[in-house]
C-alpha cells in the first residue's frame, strides 16, 4: 500500500494468507486498511469478539477471515513518522494476544522490512539484510528524523525518497547513518549542494 | 524546590480534566503537562519519556525542547534516572548531579555541563505496567524535593500515563500498545517536520519547532496534524512559514 493509494499484497507466507490479504483490498476493509489509516498497529487477538453484522468493525472481512480458519490478526504499519510504506499483517489460527516477546519481534521485523523497502527503492545493489538504524547511539535518533525532513525539502522529493537517498549516500560513502544525519542537521552536508 | 501550592495544583488538574474530555492531541497534552510540572515545582526543565514495546525509552515531550536538553533525555535510553525509574517502577529523587558520575558515567557529566544541579525521575505507571518516566531537572543548589512534593509530582506523572488512553476500551492491553506505538510515531513526525521547516526557513531545529507550535496554536490545529501535513503535503509549508 502506498501513499497515493496503490494497494497490493507483495508477499505472503502461504496461500491462505495471500487470499485473506487480497480479500481486504476487494472488500475495502480490514486490519491492514485500519492500520494504514490510523498509522498504528491494529491488534485483534480474537476475531470472534468483534461481533458480526452491519454494526461490527469489519462486517464483511471478519466472517470471511473466520471461514478461512483465522482467529487472530495483527497489522503493523511499515512506517517511519509520516513516511508510510505499507502494512505487515500477521495471522493466527488460534485466539489469543501476542506475547510481549512476539510483539517485540513483530516490531523489529517491521523495522527491518521498512529498511529493506527503502534500500530496494534506491537500488543500492546492497546484498544481505540491511542495517536498520544505527542511530541507537545517544542523542542521534531525533537528528536522523530531522535530517529526513531537511533532505525532503532540499531535493523536493517525498519523505520516503529522502530517507532512501540518505541511506544510499551512507552506504556509498561507507559512513554511519547517524553521522550523516548529524552532518545534514549541522548543515555541513546538503543534498542539493554537495551531491549530484 | 519548595513545597507545591495546592491552589496551583488544583488549577492544573482542572486543566487536565478539561483536556481529557475533548478530542485532544497527545503530544500537545504531554507538552502542556511538562510545562505545568516545571512551573509547579520551580524546576529548570521537565521531560517525558515513553518506552516502546522493546523497552527502549524515547523522548516524547519537554518543557523546553532545546537540542542540548533533548540529548540529555535521549541519553537515558542507556543510563540515567529515567531508565532507573522505568526499570524499578520507583521514583529517583534528589540526586546531586555533581556527585552522580559513578552512578551514571555519561549522563551525569553531560547534565552537569548543561547547567543542572539536581535530577529526579518518576515512573509513568498504568495499573501494574510502567510505560515510561518523567524527568525533572533542577538548577539551584540544594533545590531539592520536599518529602510531601514527591506524591504530588508522581500524581502528575500518573496523569500523563492516563492521557495515553484516549479511547474508552481501555481494558484491552492491545489498545495500550496501539496507542503507544501511535504516540511514538507521532513524535517521529514532529522531528521530521522540524527538519523540513528548518531547511525551508533557514533556521535551526529549535526555532523550527517554535514556528510549528505557534502556527498550530494560532490556527487551533493539533500539533501532530500540522507536523504531518508539513511532511506529507508540500503545499502547507509556505503557509506555516509566511502566515
Coordinates of C-alpha atoms in Angstrom, one line a residue:
Chain A
X1 CA 0.0 0.0 0.0
X2 CA 1.5 3.4 -0.9
X3 CA 0.7 7.0 -0.1
X4 CA -1.1 7.6 -3.4
X5 CA -3.5 4.7 -2.7
X6 CA -1.9 2.0 -4.8
X7 CA -2.6 -1.2 -2.9
X8 CA -1.3 -4.7 -3.4
X9 CA -0.2 -7.6 -1.3
X10 CA 3.5 -8.0 -2.1
X11 CA 4.4 -11.1 -0.1
X12 CA 2.6 -13.8 1.8
X13 CA 3.9 -16.9 3.5
X14 CA 1.2 -19.2 2.3
X15 CA -1.9 -19.3 0.0
X16 CA -4.4 -18.7 2.8
X17 CA -2.6 -15.5 3.9
X18 CA -2.5 -14.4 0.4
X19 CA -6.2 -14.9 -0.2
X20 CA -7.0 -13.0 3.1
X21 CA -4.7 -10.2 2.1
X22 CA -6.4 -9.9 -1.3
X23 CA -9.8 -10.0 0.4
X24 CA -9.1 -6.8 2.3
X25 CA -8.5 -5.0 -1.0
X26 CA -11.6 -6.4 -2.5
X27 CA -13.8 -5.6 0.5
X28 CA -12.1 -2.3 1.2
X29 CA -12.0 -3.1 5.0
X30 CA -9.8 -5.0 7.4
X31 CA -6.9 -4.6 9.8
X32 CA -4.5 -3.6 7.1
X33 CA -6.6 -0.8 6.0
X34 CA -7.2 0.4 9.5
X35 CA -3.5 0.2 10.4
X36 CA -2.6 2.2 7.4
X37 CA -5.2 4.9 8.0
X38 CA -4.6 5.2 11.8
X39 CA -0.8 4.9 11.5
X40 CA -0.9 2.5 14.4
X41 CA -0.8 -1.3 14.9
X42 CA -4.2 -2.9 14.9
X43 CA -4.2 -5.9 17.2
X44 CA -7.2 -8.2 17.3
X45 CA -6.5 -11.3 19.4
X46 CA -9.9 -12.8 18.7
X47 CA -12.0 -12.0 15.6
X48 CA -15.0 -13.6 17.2
X49 CA -15.1 -10.9 19.9
X50 CA -15.6 -8.2 17.2
X51 CA -19.2 -9.4 16.7
X52 CA -20.7 -9.7 13.3
X53 CA -23.3 -7.9 11.3
X54 CA -23.6 -4.4 10.0
X55 CA -22.5 -2.6 13.2
X56 CA -19.3 -4.6 13.7
X57 CA -15.9 -3.4 12.9
X58 CA -15.4 -5.4 9.7
X59 CA -18.8 -6.8 8.8
X60 CA -17.5 -8.5 5.6
X61 CA -13.9 -9.1 6.3
X62 CA -14.2 -10.7 9.8
X63 CA -16.7 -13.5 8.7
X64 CA -14.6 -14.2 5.6
X65 CA -11.4 -14.5 7.5
X66 CA -13.1 -16.8 10.0
X67 CA -14.3 -19.0 7.2
X68 CA -10.7 -19.4 6.1
X69 CA -9.9 -20.6 9.6
X70 CA -8.3 -17.4 11.0
X71 CA -8.9 -16.4 14.6
X72 CA -6.5 -13.5 15.3
X73 CA -5.0 -10.8 13.2
X74 CA -2.3 -8.3 13.9
X75 CA -1.4 -5.5 11.5
X76 CA 1.7 -3.3 11.8
X77 CA 2.2 -0.2 9.8
X78 CA 5.5 -0.1 7.9
X79 CA 6.4 3.5 8.6
X80 CA 8.8 6.0 9.9
X81 CA 7.0 9.0 11.2
X82 CA 4.9 10.4 8.3
X83 CA 6.6 8.2 5.7
X84 CA 4.4 5.2 5.0
X85 CA 5.5 2.2 3.0
X86 CA 2.8 -0.3 3.7
X87 CA 1.4 -2.7 6.4
X88 CA 2.6 -6.0 7.6
X89 CA -0.2 -8.4 8.6
X90 CA 0.3 -11.4 10.9
X91 CA -2.4 -14.1 11.2
X92 CA -3.1 -16.8 13.6
X93 CA -5.4 -19.8 13.6
X94 CA -6.0 -19.6 17.3
X95 CA -7.3 -16.8 19.5
X96 CA -5.0 -15.0 21.9
X97 CA -2.8 -11.9 22.2
X98 CA 0.8 -11.8 21.0
X99 CA 3.2 -12.2 23.9
X100 CA 5.5 -9.3 24.8
X101 CA 8.3 -11.1 23.1
X102 CA 6.3 -11.8 19.9
X103 CA 5.2 -8.2 19.8
X104 CA 8.8 -7.0 20.1
X105 CA 9.8 -9.4 17.3
X106 CA 7.0 -8.2 15.1
X107 CA 8.0 -4.6 15.6
X108 CA 11.6 -5.5 14.9
X109 CA 10.6 -7.3 11.8
X110 CA 8.5 -4.4 10.6
X111 CA 11.5 -2.1 11.1
X112 CA 13.8 -4.4 9.1
X113 CA 11.2 -4.6 6.4
X114 CA 11.0 -0.8 6.2
X115 CA 14.8 -0.6 5.8
X116 CA 14.7 -3.3 3.1
X117 CA 11.9 -1.5 1.2
X118 CA 13.8 1.8 1.3
X119 CA 17.0 0.2 0.1
X120 CA 15.2 -1.6 -2.7
X121 CA 13.7 1.7 -3.8
X122 CA 17.1 3.3 -4.2
X123 CA 18.6 0.1 -5.7
X124 CA 21.8 0.3 -3.9
X125 CA 22.8 -3.1 -5.0
X126 CA 23.5 -4.0 -1.4
X127 CA 23.1 -7.6 -0.5
X128 CA 22.0 -9.3 2.7
X129 CA 19.9 -7.9 5.5
X130 CA 20.3 -4.2 5.7
X131 CA 21.3 -2.4 8.9
X132 CA 18.1 -0.9 10.3
X133 CA 19.3 2.2 12.0
X134 CA 22.5 2.7 13.9
X135 CA 21.0 5.8 15.5
X136 CA 20.6 3.9 18.7
X137 CA 23.6 5.8 20.0
X138 CA 23.0 8.8 22.2
X139 CA 21.1 11.8 21.1
X140 CA 21.1 10.8 17.5
X141 CA 17.7 9.3 16.7
X142 CA 15.9 12.7 16.6
X143 CA 18.7 14.0 14.3
X144 CA 18.1 11.2 11.9
X145 CA 14.4 12.1 11.6
X146 CA 15.2 15.9 11.3
X147 CA 17.7 15.1 8.5
X148 CA 14.9 13.3 6.6
X149 CA 12.7 16.4 6.7
X150 CA 15.6 18.6 5.6
X151 CA 16.6 16.4 2.7
X152 CA 13.0 16.2 1.6
X153 CA 12.9 20.0 1.3
X154 CA 16.4 20.2 -0.2
X155 CA 15.6 17.7 -3.0
X156 CA 11.8 18.5 -3.3
X157 CA 11.1 14.8 -3.0
X158 CA 8.8 12.7 -0.8
X159 CA 9.8 11.8 2.7
X160 CA 10.2 8.2 1.7
X161 CA 12.6 9.1 -1.1
X162 CA 14.6 11.4 1.1
X163 CA 15.1 8.5 3.6
X164 CA 16.1 6.2 0.8
X165 CA 18.6 8.8 -0.5
X166 CA 20.2 9.4 2.9
X167 CA 20.7 5.6 3.3
X168 CA 22.1 5.2 -0.2
X169 CA 24.5 8.1 0.5
X170 CA 25.6 6.5 3.8
X171 CA 26.3 3.2 2.1
X172 CA 28.1 4.7 -0.8
X173 CA 30.4 6.7 1.5
X174 CA 30.6 3.8 3.9
X175 CA 29.5 6.0 6.8
X176 CA 27.2 5.5 9.7
X177 CA 23.7 6.8 9.1
X178 CA 23.8 8.7 12.4
X179 CA 27.0 10.6 11.3
X180 CA 25.5 11.5 8.0
X181 CA 22.3 12.7 9.8
X182 CA 24.4 14.8 12.2
X183 CA 26.2 16.5 9.2
X184 CA 22.9 17.2 7.5
X185 CA 21.4 18.8 10.6
X186 CA 24.5 20.8 11.2
X187 CA 24.4 21.9 7.6
X188 CA 27.8 20.5 6.8
X189 CA 26.2 18.4 4.2
X190 CA 23.5 19.4 1.9
X191 CA 22.0 17.0 -0.7
X192 CA 21.1 19.8 -3.2
X193 CA 24.5 21.4 -2.9
X194 CA 27.1 18.7 -2.3
X195 CA 25.6 15.7 -4.1
X196 CA 25.0 15.5 -7.7
Chain B
X1 CA 12.3 23.4 45.3
X2 CA 9.6 24.4 47.6
X3 CA 6.5 22.6 48.7
X4 CA 4.0 22.9 45.9
X5 CA 1.0 25.2 46.2
X6 CA -2.3 23.3 46.5
X7 CA -4.1 26.1 44.5
X8 CA -1.8 25.8 41.5
X9 CA -2.1 22.0 41.7
X10 CA -5.9 22.2 41.6
X11 CA -5.7 24.5 38.6
X12 CA -3.5 22.1 36.7
X13 CA -5.8 19.1 37.4
X14 CA -8.8 21.1 36.2
X15 CA -6.9 21.9 33.0
X16 CA -6.0 18.3 32.6
X17 CA -9.6 17.1 33.1
X18 CA -10.8 19.6 30.6
X19 CA -8.3 18.4 28.0
X20 CA -9.0 14.7 28.5
X21 CA -12.8 15.0 27.8
X22 CA -12.1 16.6 24.4
X23 CA -10.6 15.3 21.2
X24 CA -7.1 16.3 22.1
X25 CA -3.6 15.9 20.7
X26 CA -1.5 13.7 22.9
X27 CA 1.8 15.4 22.2
X28 CA 0.3 18.8 22.9
X29 CA -1.1 17.4 26.1
X30 CA 2.2 15.9 27.2
X31 CA 3.9 19.1 26.4
X32 CA 1.4 21.1 28.5
X33 CA 2.0 18.7 31.4
X34 CA 5.8 19.1 31.3
X35 CA 5.3 22.9 31.3
X36 CA 2.9 22.9 34.2
X37 CA 5.1 20.4 36.2
X38 CA 8.2 22.6 35.7
X39 CA 6.2 25.6 36.8
X40 CA 4.7 23.8 39.8
X41 CA 8.0 22.6 41.3
X42 CA 10.1 25.5 40.0
X43 CA 12.2 23.1 38.0
X44 CA 14.6 24.2 35.3
X45 CA 13.3 21.6 32.9
X46 CA 10.9 18.7 32.8
X47 CA 10.7 15.9 30.2
X48 CA 8.6 12.8 29.4
X49 CA 9.9 9.6 28.0
X50 CA 7.9 6.6 26.8
X51 CA 9.1 3.1 26.4
X52 CA 8.4 1.3 23.2
X53 CA 7.4 -2.4 23.3
X54 CA 11.0 -3.3 23.3
X55 CA 11.7 -1.3 26.4
X56 CA 13.6 1.4 24.7
X57 CA 12.9 4.9 26.2
X58 CA 12.0 7.5 23.7
X59 CA 11.7 11.3 24.3
X60 CA 8.2 12.5 23.9
X61 CA 7.8 16.0 25.2
X62 CA 9.8 18.6 27.2
X63 CA 9.0 21.9 28.9
X64 CA 11.8 23.1 26.7
X65 CA 13.0 21.3 23.6
X66 CA 16.4 22.8 23.1
X67 CA 18.7 20.4 21.3
X68 CA 21.0 20.1 24.3
X69 CA 18.2 19.2 26.6
X70 CA 16.7 16.7 24.2
X71 CA 20.1 15.0 24.1
X72 CA 20.0 14.6 27.9
X73 CA 16.6 12.9 27.6
X74 CA 17.8 10.7 24.8
X75 CA 20.9 9.7 26.7
X76 CA 18.8 7.9 29.2
X77 CA 18.0 5.2 26.7
X78 CA 21.2 3.7 28.0
X79 CA 21.6 5.0 31.6
X80 CA 20.3 7.6 33.9
X81 CA 17.4 8.4 36.3
X82 CA 14.6 7.8 33.8
X83 CA 15.9 4.3 33.0
X84 CA 16.2 3.5 36.7
X85 CA 12.7 4.8 37.4
X86 CA 11.3 2.9 34.4
X87 CA 13.0 -0.4 35.4
X88 CA 12.3 -0.3 39.1
X89 CA 8.9 1.4 39.0
X90 CA 10.0 3.7 41.8
X91 CA 10.9 7.4 41.8
X92 CA 14.5 8.5 41.8
X93 CA 14.7 11.8 43.7
X94 CA 17.1 14.4 44.9
X95 CA 20.2 13.2 43.1
X96 CA 23.1 15.7 43.2
X97 CA 24.5 15.7 39.7
X98 CA 27.9 16.8 40.8
X99 CA 28.3 13.5 42.7
X100 CA 26.5 11.2 40.3
X101 CA 29.2 10.4 37.8
X102 CA 30.0 6.9 39.3
X103 CA 26.3 6.1 39.1
X104 CA 25.8 7.5 35.5
X105 CA 29.2 8.0 33.9
X106 CA 27.8 9.5 30.7
X107 CA 24.6 11.1 31.8
X108 CA 25.7 12.9 35.0
X109 CA 28.6 14.9 33.5
X110 CA 26.5 15.8 30.5
X111 CA 23.7 17.1 32.7
X112 CA 26.0 19.0 34.9
X113 CA 27.7 20.5 31.9
X114 CA 24.3 21.7 30.7
X115 CA 24.0 23.7 33.9
X116 CA 21.8 21.4 36.0
X117 CA 22.5 20.6 39.7
X118 CA 19.9 18.0 40.6
X119 CA 17.8 15.4 38.8
X120 CA 14.7 13.4 39.6
X121 CA 12.7 10.8 37.7
X122 CA 9.2 9.5 38.3
X123 CA 7.8 6.3 36.7
X124 CA 4.8 6.6 34.4
X125 CA 2.6 3.9 35.7
X126 CA -0.6 2.5 34.3
X127 CA -2.0 -0.2 36.6
X128 CA 0.7 -2.7 37.0
X129 CA 2.7 -1.6 34.0
X130 CA 5.4 1.1 33.8
X131 CA 5.3 2.7 30.4
X132 CA 7.9 5.5 30.7
X133 CA 9.2 8.2 33.1
X134 CA 9.0 11.8 33.8
X135 CA 12.3 13.6 34.3
X136 CA 12.8 16.7 36.4
X137 CA 16.0 18.8 36.4
X138 CA 16.8 21.5 38.9
X139 CA 19.4 24.2 38.5
X140 CA 19.8 25.6 42.0
X141 CA 22.0 24.1 44.7
X142 CA 20.0 22.4 47.4
X143 CA 16.9 22.9 45.4
X144 CA 15.6 19.5 46.4
X145 CA 12.2 17.9 46.7
X146 CA 10.4 18.0 50.0
X147 CA 9.0 14.7 51.1
X148 CA 5.5 15.9 50.5
X149 CA 6.3 17.0 47.0
X150 CA 7.0 13.5 45.8
X151 CA 3.5 12.1 45.7
X152 CA 2.3 15.3 44.0
X153 CA 4.8 15.1 41.2
X154 CA 4.1 11.4 40.9
X155 CA 0.4 12.2 40.5
X156 CA 1.3 14.4 37.5
X157 CA 3.3 11.6 36.0
X158 CA 0.3 9.3 36.5
X159 CA -1.9 11.8 34.8
X160 CA 0.4 11.8 31.8
X161 CA 0.0 8.0 31.6
X162 CA -3.7 8.3 31.7
X163 CA -3.6 10.7 28.7
X164 CA -2.3 7.8 26.6
X165 CA -5.5 6.0 26.9
X166 CA -7.7 8.3 24.8
X167 CA -10.1 5.6 23.9
X168 CA -12.8 4.1 26.1
X169 CA -12.0 0.5 25.7
X170 CA -9.0 0.8 28.0
X171 CA -9.3 -2.6 29.4
X172 CA -7.7 -4.2 26.4
X173 CA -3.9 -4.4 26.7
X174 CA -3.9 -4.2 22.9
X175 CA -5.2 -0.7 22.9
X176 CA -2.4 0.5 25.1
X177 CA 0.1 -1.0 22.6
X178 CA -1.7 0.6 19.7
X179 CA -1.7 4.0 21.4
X180 CA 1.9 3.8 22.5
X181 CA 3.1 2.9 19.0
X182 CA 1.0 5.6 17.6
X183 CA 2.3 8.2 20.0
X184 CA 5.9 7.2 19.4
X185 CA 5.4 7.5 15.7
X186 CA 3.8 11.0 16.1
X187 CA 6.9 12.1 17.9
X188 CA 9.0 11.0 14.9
X189 CA 6.7 13.0 12.6
X190 CA 7.4 16.1 14.7
X191 CA 11.2 15.7 14.3
X192 CA 10.7 15.2 10.5
X193 CA 8.6 18.4 10.4
X194 CA 11.2 20.3 12.4
X195 CA 13.8 19.3 9.8
X196 CA 11.6 20.4 6.8
X197 CA 10.8 23.8 8.4
X198 CA 14.4 24.3 9.5
X199 CA 15.6 23.7 5.9
X200 CA 12.8 25.8 4.2
X201 CA 13.1 28.7 6.6
X202 CA 16.9 28.6 7.1
X203 CA 16.6 28.4 10.9
X204 CA 17.8 25.8 13.4
X205 CA 15.6 23.0 14.6
X206 CA 14.7 24.7 17.9
X207 CA 13.3 27.7 16.0
X208 CA 11.6 25.4 13.6
X209 CA 9.8 23.8 16.5
X210 CA 8.7 27.2 17.8
X211 CA 7.3 28.1 14.3
X212 CA 5.3 24.9 14.1
X213 CA 3.9 25.2 17.6
X214 CA 3.0 28.8 17.1
X215 CA 1.2 28.0 13.8
X216 CA -0.8 25.2 15.2
X217 CA -1.9 27.3 18.2
X218 CA -2.9 30.3 16.1
X219 CA -4.9 28.1 13.8
X220 CA -6.2 26.0 16.6
X221 CA -4.9 22.8 14.9
X222 CA -3.3 19.8 16.6
X223 CA 0.4 19.9 16.7
X224 CA 0.7 16.4 15.3
X225 CA -1.6 17.2 12.4
X226 CA 0.3 20.2 11.4
X227 CA 3.5 18.3 11.6
X228 CA 2.2 15.5 9.5
X229 CA 0.8 17.9 6.9
X230 CA 4.2 19.6 6.7
X231 CA 6.0 16.5 5.6
X232 CA 3.2 14.8 3.7
X233 CA 1.5 17.7 1.9
X234 CA 4.0 20.1 0.3
X235 CA 1.5 22.9 -0.1
X236 CA 1.2 23.7 3.6
X237 CA 4.8 24.6 4.1
X238 CA 4.6 28.2 2.7
X239 CA 1.5 28.8 4.9
X240 CA 3.3 27.8 8.1
X241 CA 6.4 29.8 7.2
X242 CA 4.7 33.0 6.0
X243 CA 1.5 33.3 7.8

